[in-house]
Rosetta silent file (secondary structure, phi, psi, omega in degrees, C-alpha in Angstrom):
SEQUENCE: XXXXXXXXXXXXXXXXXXXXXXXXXXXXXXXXXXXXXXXXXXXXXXXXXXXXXXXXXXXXXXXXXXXXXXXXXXXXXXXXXXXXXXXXXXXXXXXXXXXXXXXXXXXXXXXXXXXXXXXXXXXXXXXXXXXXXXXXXXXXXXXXXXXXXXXXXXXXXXXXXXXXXXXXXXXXXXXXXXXXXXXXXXXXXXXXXXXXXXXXXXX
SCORE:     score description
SCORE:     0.000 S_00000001
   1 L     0.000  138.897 -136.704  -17.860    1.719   15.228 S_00000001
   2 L  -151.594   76.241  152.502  -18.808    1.709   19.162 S_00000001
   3 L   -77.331  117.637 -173.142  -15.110    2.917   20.771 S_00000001
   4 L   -74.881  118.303 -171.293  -14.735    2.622   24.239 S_00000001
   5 L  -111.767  -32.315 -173.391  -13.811    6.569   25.188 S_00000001
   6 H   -66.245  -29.769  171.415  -14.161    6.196   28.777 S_00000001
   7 H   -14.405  -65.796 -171.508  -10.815    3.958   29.349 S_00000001
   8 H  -116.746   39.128 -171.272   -8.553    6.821   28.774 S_00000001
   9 L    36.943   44.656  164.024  -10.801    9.622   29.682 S_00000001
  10 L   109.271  -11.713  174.138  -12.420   10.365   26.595 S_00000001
  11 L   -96.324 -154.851 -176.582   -9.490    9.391   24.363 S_00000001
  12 L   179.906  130.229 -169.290   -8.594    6.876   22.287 S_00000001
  13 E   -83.873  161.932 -168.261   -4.702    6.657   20.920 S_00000001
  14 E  -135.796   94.733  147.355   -5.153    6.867   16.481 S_00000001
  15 E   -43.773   89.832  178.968   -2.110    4.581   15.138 S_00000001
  16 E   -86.614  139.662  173.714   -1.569    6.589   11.794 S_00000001
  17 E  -129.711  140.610  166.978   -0.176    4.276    8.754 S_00000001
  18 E   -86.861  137.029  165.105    0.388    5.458    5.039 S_00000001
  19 L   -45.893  -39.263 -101.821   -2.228    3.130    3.022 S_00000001
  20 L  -173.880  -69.036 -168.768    0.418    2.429    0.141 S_00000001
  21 L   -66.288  -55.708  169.437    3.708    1.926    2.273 S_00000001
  22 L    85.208   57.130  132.524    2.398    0.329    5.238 S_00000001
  23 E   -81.342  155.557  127.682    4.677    2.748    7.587 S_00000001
  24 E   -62.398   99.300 -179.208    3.874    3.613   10.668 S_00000001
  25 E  -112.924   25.642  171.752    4.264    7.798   10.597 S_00000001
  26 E   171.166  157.406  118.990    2.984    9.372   14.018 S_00000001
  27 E   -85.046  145.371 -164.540    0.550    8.905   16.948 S_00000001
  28 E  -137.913  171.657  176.340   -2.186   11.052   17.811 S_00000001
  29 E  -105.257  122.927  176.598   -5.030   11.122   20.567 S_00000001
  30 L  -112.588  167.832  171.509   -8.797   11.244   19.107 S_00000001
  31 L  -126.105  164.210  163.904  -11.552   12.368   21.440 S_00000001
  32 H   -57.914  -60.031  168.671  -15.212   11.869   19.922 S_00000001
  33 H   -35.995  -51.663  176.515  -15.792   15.136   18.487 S_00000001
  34 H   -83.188  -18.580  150.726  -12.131   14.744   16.321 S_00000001
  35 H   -59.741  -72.051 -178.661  -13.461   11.424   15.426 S_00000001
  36 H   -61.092  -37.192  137.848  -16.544   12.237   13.972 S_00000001
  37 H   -70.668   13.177  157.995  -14.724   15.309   12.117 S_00000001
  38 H   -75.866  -64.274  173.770  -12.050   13.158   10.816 S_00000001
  39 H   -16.987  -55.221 -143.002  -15.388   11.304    9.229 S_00000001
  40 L   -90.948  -31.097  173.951  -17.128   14.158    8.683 S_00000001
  41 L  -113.241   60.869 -161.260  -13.806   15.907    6.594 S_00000001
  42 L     5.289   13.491  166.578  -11.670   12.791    5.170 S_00000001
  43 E  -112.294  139.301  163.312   -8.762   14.683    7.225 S_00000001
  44 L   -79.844  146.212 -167.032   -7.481   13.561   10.183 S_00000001
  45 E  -106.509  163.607 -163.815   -8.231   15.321   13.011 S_00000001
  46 E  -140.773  141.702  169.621   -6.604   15.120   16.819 S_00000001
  47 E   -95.691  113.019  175.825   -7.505   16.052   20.119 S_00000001
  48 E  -104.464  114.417 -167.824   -4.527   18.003   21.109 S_00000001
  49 L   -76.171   10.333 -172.641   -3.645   17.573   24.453 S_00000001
  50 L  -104.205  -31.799  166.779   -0.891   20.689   25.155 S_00000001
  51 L   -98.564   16.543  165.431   -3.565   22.932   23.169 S_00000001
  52 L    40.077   59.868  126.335   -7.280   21.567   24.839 S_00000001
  53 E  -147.826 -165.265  157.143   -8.518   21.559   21.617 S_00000001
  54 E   -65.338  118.131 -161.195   -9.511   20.056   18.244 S_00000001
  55 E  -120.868  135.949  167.357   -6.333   19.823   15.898 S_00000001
  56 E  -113.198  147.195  175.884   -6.580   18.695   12.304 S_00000001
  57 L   -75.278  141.100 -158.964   -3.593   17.670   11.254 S_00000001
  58 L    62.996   23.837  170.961   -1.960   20.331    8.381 S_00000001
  59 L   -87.667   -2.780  173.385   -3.758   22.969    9.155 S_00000001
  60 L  -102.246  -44.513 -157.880   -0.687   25.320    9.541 S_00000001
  61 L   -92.696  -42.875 -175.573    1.817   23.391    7.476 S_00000001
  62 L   116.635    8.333 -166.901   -0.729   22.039    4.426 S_00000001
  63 L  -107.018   76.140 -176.662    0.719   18.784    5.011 S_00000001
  64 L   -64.333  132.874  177.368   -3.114   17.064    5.618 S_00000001
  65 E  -106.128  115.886 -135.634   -3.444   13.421    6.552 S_00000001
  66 E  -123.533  112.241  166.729   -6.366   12.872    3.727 S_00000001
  67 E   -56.617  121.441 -172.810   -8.386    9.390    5.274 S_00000001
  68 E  -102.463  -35.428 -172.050   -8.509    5.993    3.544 S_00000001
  69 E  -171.541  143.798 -169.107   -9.556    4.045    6.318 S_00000001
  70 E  -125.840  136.037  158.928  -10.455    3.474   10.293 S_00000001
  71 E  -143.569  150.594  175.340  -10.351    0.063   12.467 S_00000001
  72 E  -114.315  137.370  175.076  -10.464    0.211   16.152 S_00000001
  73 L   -32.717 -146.782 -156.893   -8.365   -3.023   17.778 S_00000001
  74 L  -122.333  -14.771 -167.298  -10.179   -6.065   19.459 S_00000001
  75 L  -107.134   20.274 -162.785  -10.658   -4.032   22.878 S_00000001
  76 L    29.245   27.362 -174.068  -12.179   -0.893   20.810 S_00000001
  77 L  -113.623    8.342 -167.277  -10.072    1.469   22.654 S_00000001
  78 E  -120.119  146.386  146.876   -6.994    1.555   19.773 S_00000001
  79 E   -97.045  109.834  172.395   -7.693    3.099   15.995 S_00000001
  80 E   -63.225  105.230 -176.815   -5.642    1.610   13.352 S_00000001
  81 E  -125.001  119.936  175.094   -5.901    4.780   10.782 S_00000001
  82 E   -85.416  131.485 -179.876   -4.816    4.501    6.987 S_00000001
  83 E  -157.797  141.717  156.861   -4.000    7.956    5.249 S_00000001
  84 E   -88.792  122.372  179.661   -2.224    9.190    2.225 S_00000001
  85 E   -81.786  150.969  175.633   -0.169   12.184    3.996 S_00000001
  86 L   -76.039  -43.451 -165.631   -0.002   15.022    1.734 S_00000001
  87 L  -149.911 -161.611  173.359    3.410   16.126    2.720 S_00000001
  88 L   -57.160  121.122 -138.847    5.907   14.936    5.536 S_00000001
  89 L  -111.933  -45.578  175.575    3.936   14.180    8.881 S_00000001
  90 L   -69.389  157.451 -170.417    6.352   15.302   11.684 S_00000001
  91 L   -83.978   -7.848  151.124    6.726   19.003   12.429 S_00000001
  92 L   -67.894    1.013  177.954   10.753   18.381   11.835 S_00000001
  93 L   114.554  -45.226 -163.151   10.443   18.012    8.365 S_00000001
  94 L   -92.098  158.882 -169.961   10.603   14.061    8.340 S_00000001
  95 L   -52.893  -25.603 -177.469    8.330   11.362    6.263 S_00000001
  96 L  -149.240  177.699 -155.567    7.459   10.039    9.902 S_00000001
  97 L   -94.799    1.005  167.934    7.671   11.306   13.588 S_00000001
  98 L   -87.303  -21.026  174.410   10.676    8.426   14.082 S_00000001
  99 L   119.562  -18.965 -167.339   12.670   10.145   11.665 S_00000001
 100 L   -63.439 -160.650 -168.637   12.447    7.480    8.863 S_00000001
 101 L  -112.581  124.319  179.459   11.752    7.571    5.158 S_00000001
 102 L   -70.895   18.447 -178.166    7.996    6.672    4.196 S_00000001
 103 L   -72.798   69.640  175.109    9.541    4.771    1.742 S_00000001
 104 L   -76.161   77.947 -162.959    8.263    0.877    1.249 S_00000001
 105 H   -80.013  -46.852  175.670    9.393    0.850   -2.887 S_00000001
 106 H   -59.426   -1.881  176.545    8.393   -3.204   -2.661 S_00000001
 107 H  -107.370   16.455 -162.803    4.648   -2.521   -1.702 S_00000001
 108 L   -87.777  -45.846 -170.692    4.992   -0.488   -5.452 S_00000001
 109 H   -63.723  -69.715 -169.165    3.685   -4.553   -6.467 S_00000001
 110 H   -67.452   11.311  106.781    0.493   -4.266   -5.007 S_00000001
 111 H   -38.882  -64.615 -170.894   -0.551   -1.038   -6.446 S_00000001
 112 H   -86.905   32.561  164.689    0.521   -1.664   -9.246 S_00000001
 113 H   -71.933  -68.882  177.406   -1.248   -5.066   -9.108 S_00000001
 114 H   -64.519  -55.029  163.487   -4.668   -3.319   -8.403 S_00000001
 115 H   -35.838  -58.130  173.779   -4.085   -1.369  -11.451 S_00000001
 116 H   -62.787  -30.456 -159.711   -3.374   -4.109  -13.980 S_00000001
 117 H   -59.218  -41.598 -166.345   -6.862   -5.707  -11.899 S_00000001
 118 H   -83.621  -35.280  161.679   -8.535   -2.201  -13.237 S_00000001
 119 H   -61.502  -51.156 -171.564   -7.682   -2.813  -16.825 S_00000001
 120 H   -52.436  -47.130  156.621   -8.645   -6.105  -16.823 S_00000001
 121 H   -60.747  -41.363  161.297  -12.082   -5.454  -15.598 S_00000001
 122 H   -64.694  -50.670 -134.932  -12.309   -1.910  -17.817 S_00000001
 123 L    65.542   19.083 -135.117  -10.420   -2.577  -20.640 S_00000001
 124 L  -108.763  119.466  160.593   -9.817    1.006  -21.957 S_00000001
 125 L   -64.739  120.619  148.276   -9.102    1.208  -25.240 S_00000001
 126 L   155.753   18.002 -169.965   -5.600    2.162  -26.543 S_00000001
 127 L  -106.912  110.817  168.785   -3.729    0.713  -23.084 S_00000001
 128 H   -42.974  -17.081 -163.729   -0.895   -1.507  -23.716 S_00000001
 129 H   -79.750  -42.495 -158.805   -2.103   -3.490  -20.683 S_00000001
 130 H   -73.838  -40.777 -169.433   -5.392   -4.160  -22.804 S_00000001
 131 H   -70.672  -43.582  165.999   -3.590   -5.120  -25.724 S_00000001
 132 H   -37.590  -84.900 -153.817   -2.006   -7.976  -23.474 S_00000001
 133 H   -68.800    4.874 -173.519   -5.142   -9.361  -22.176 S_00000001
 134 H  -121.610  -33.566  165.720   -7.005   -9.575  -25.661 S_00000001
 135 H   -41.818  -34.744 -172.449   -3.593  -11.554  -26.883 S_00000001
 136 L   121.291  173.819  170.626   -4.787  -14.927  -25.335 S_00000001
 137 H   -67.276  -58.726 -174.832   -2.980  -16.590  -22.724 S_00000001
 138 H   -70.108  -33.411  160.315   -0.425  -18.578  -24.959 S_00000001
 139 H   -49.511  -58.930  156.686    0.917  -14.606  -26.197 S_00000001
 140 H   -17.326  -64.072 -158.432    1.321  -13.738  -22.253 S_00000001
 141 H   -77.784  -55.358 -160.212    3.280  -16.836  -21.223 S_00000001
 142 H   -48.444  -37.857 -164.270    5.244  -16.036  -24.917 S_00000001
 143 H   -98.361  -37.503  163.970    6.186  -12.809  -23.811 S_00000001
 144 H   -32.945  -54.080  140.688    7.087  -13.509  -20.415 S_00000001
 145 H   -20.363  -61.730 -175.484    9.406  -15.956  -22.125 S_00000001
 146 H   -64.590  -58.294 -177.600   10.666  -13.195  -24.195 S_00000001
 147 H   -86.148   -4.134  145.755   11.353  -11.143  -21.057 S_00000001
 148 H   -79.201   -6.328  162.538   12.828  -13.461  -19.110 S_00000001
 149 H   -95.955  -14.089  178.032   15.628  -14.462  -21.979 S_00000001
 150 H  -103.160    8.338  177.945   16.293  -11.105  -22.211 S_00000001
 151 H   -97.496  -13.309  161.006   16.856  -10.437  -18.487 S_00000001
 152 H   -67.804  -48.180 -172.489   19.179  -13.290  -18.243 S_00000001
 153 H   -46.504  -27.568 -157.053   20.867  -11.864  -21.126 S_00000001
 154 H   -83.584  -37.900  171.186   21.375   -8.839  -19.798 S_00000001
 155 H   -63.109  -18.892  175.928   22.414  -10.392  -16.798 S_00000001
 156 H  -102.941  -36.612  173.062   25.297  -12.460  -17.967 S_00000001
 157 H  -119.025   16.625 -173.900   26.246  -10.036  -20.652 S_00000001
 158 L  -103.412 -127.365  167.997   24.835   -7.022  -20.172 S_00000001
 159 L  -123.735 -170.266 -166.662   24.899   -3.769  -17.688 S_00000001
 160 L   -71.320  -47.831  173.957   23.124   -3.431  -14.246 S_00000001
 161 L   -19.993  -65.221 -166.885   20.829   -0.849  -15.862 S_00000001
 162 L   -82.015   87.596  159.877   19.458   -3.101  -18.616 S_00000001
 163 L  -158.180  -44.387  171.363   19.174   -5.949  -16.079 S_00000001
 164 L  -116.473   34.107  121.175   16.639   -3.879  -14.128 S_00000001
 165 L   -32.324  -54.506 -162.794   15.452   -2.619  -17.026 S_00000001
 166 L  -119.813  -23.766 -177.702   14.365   -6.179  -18.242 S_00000001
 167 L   -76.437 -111.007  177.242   14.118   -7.907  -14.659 S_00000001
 168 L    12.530  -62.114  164.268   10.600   -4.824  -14.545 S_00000001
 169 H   -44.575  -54.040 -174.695    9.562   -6.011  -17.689 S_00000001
 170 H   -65.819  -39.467 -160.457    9.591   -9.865  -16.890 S_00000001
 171 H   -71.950  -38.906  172.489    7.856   -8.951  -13.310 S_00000001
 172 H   -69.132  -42.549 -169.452    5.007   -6.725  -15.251 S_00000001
 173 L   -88.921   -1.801  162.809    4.320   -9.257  -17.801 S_00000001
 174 L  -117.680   14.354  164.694    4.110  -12.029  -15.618 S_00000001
 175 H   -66.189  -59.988 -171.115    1.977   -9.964  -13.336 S_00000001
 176 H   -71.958  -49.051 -168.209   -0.819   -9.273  -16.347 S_00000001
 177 H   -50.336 -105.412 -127.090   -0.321  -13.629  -17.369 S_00000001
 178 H   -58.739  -25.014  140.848   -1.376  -14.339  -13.522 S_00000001
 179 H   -27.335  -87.692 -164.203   -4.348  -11.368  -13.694 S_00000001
 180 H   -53.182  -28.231  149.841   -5.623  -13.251  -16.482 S_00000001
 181 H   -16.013  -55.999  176.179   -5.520  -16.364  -14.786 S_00000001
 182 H   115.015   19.028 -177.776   -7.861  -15.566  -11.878 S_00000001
 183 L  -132.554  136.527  157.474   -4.133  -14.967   -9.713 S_00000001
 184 L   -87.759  144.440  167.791   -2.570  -11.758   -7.789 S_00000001
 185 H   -29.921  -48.478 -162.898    1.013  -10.954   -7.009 S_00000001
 186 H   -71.428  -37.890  175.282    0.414  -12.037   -3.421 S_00000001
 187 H   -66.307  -24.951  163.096   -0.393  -15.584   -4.074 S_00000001
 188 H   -62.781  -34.919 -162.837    3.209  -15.569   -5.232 S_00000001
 189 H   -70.549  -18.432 -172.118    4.102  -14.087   -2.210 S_00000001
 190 H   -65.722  -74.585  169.642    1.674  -16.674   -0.151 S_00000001
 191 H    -2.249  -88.789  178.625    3.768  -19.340   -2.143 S_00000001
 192 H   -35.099  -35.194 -168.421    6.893  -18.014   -0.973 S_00000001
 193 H   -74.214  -35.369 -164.625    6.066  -17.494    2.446 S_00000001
 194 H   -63.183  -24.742 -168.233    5.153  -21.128    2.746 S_00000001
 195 H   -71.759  -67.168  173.080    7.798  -22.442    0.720 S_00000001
 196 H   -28.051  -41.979 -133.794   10.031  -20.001    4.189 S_00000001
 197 L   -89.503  156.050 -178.446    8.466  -22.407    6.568 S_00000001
 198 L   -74.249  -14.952  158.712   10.961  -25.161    8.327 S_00000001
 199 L   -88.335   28.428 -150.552    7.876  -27.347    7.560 S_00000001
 200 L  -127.656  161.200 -172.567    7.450  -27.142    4.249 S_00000001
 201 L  -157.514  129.043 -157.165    8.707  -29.806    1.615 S_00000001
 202 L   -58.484  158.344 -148.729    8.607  -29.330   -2.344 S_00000001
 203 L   -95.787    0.000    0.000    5.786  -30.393   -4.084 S_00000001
């Protein structure tokens, strides 16, 4: 990666995002040296400019920002940085230095998306997931079936509990049908978006 350091006198600002959430929790400053030991330790490290020196982040509190991934922008002077934080990232206590909640609970699909992907290729025996994918296709769609009469059920006569109880069910089991398929979660979501657009007209 060839970052333009001179711009900003030797710095470069480091966007941090959790990898899993897709929040935005803090900005930092890198210099080359805390670049190449961010690299060199999967944690990120900071050029901290009120202490002139090299800062890794969590090295007082424990709460380490442990590296998934680096992109620098289109002008190579920005770093885009992916990290599962260890603990809370601002030194107030909170999931991000805006105050929010690192929470994204709807990006939950694509993990566990990549997961069902990892059975499918492994297999590992005794994994209900496994058991699924060796049914056939026509078992899949059957149970998806199954779990979608019983999430209506629940829904007209049941309680809110069992509704997302059984709504979970229907979403995993039609997750593993569209795995076997050769399809990901996201192409529903592709679907959908296009389906959003003021040009779009049903099929």
């Amino acid at each position: 990666m060839n970052l333009d350091f001179d711009k900003m006198n030797g710095l470069v600002p480091a966007i941090i995002q959790d990898a899993h959430t897709a929040k935005v929790l803090m900005l930092g400053f890198m210099n080359k040296e805390a670049y190449d030991k961010t690299i060199e330790t999967g944690k990120v490290t900071f050029f901290s400019r009120t202490k002139n020196r090299l800062w890794t982040k969590g090295e007082e509190s424990g709460n380490f920002l442990n590296l998934v991934s680096m992109k620098a922008d289109c002008d190579n002077d920005t770093l885009l940085i992916q990290v599962e934080p260890s603990g809370p990232v601002c030194h107030t206590g909170t999931d991000t230095c805006w105050g929010e909640k690192n929470e994204e609970p709807v990006m939950f699909f694509k993990e566990l998306q990549d997961f069902i992907d990892k059975r499918y290729k492994e297999m590992p025996e005794g994994s209900y997931t496994t058991s699924l994918f060796k049914s056939g296709v026509n078992k899949m769609a059957q149970k998806v079936g199954e779990e979608a009469v019983e999430t209506v059920i629940e829904a007209c006569n049941g309680t809110d509990d069992r509704l997302i109880y059984e709504g979970s069910d229907l979403l995993y089991h039609l997750i593993v049908l569209l795995t076997s398929k050769g399809y990901r979660i996201e192409d529903l979501a592709r679907e959908l978006i296009e389906r959003h657009s003021a040009t779009w007209h049903k099929h």
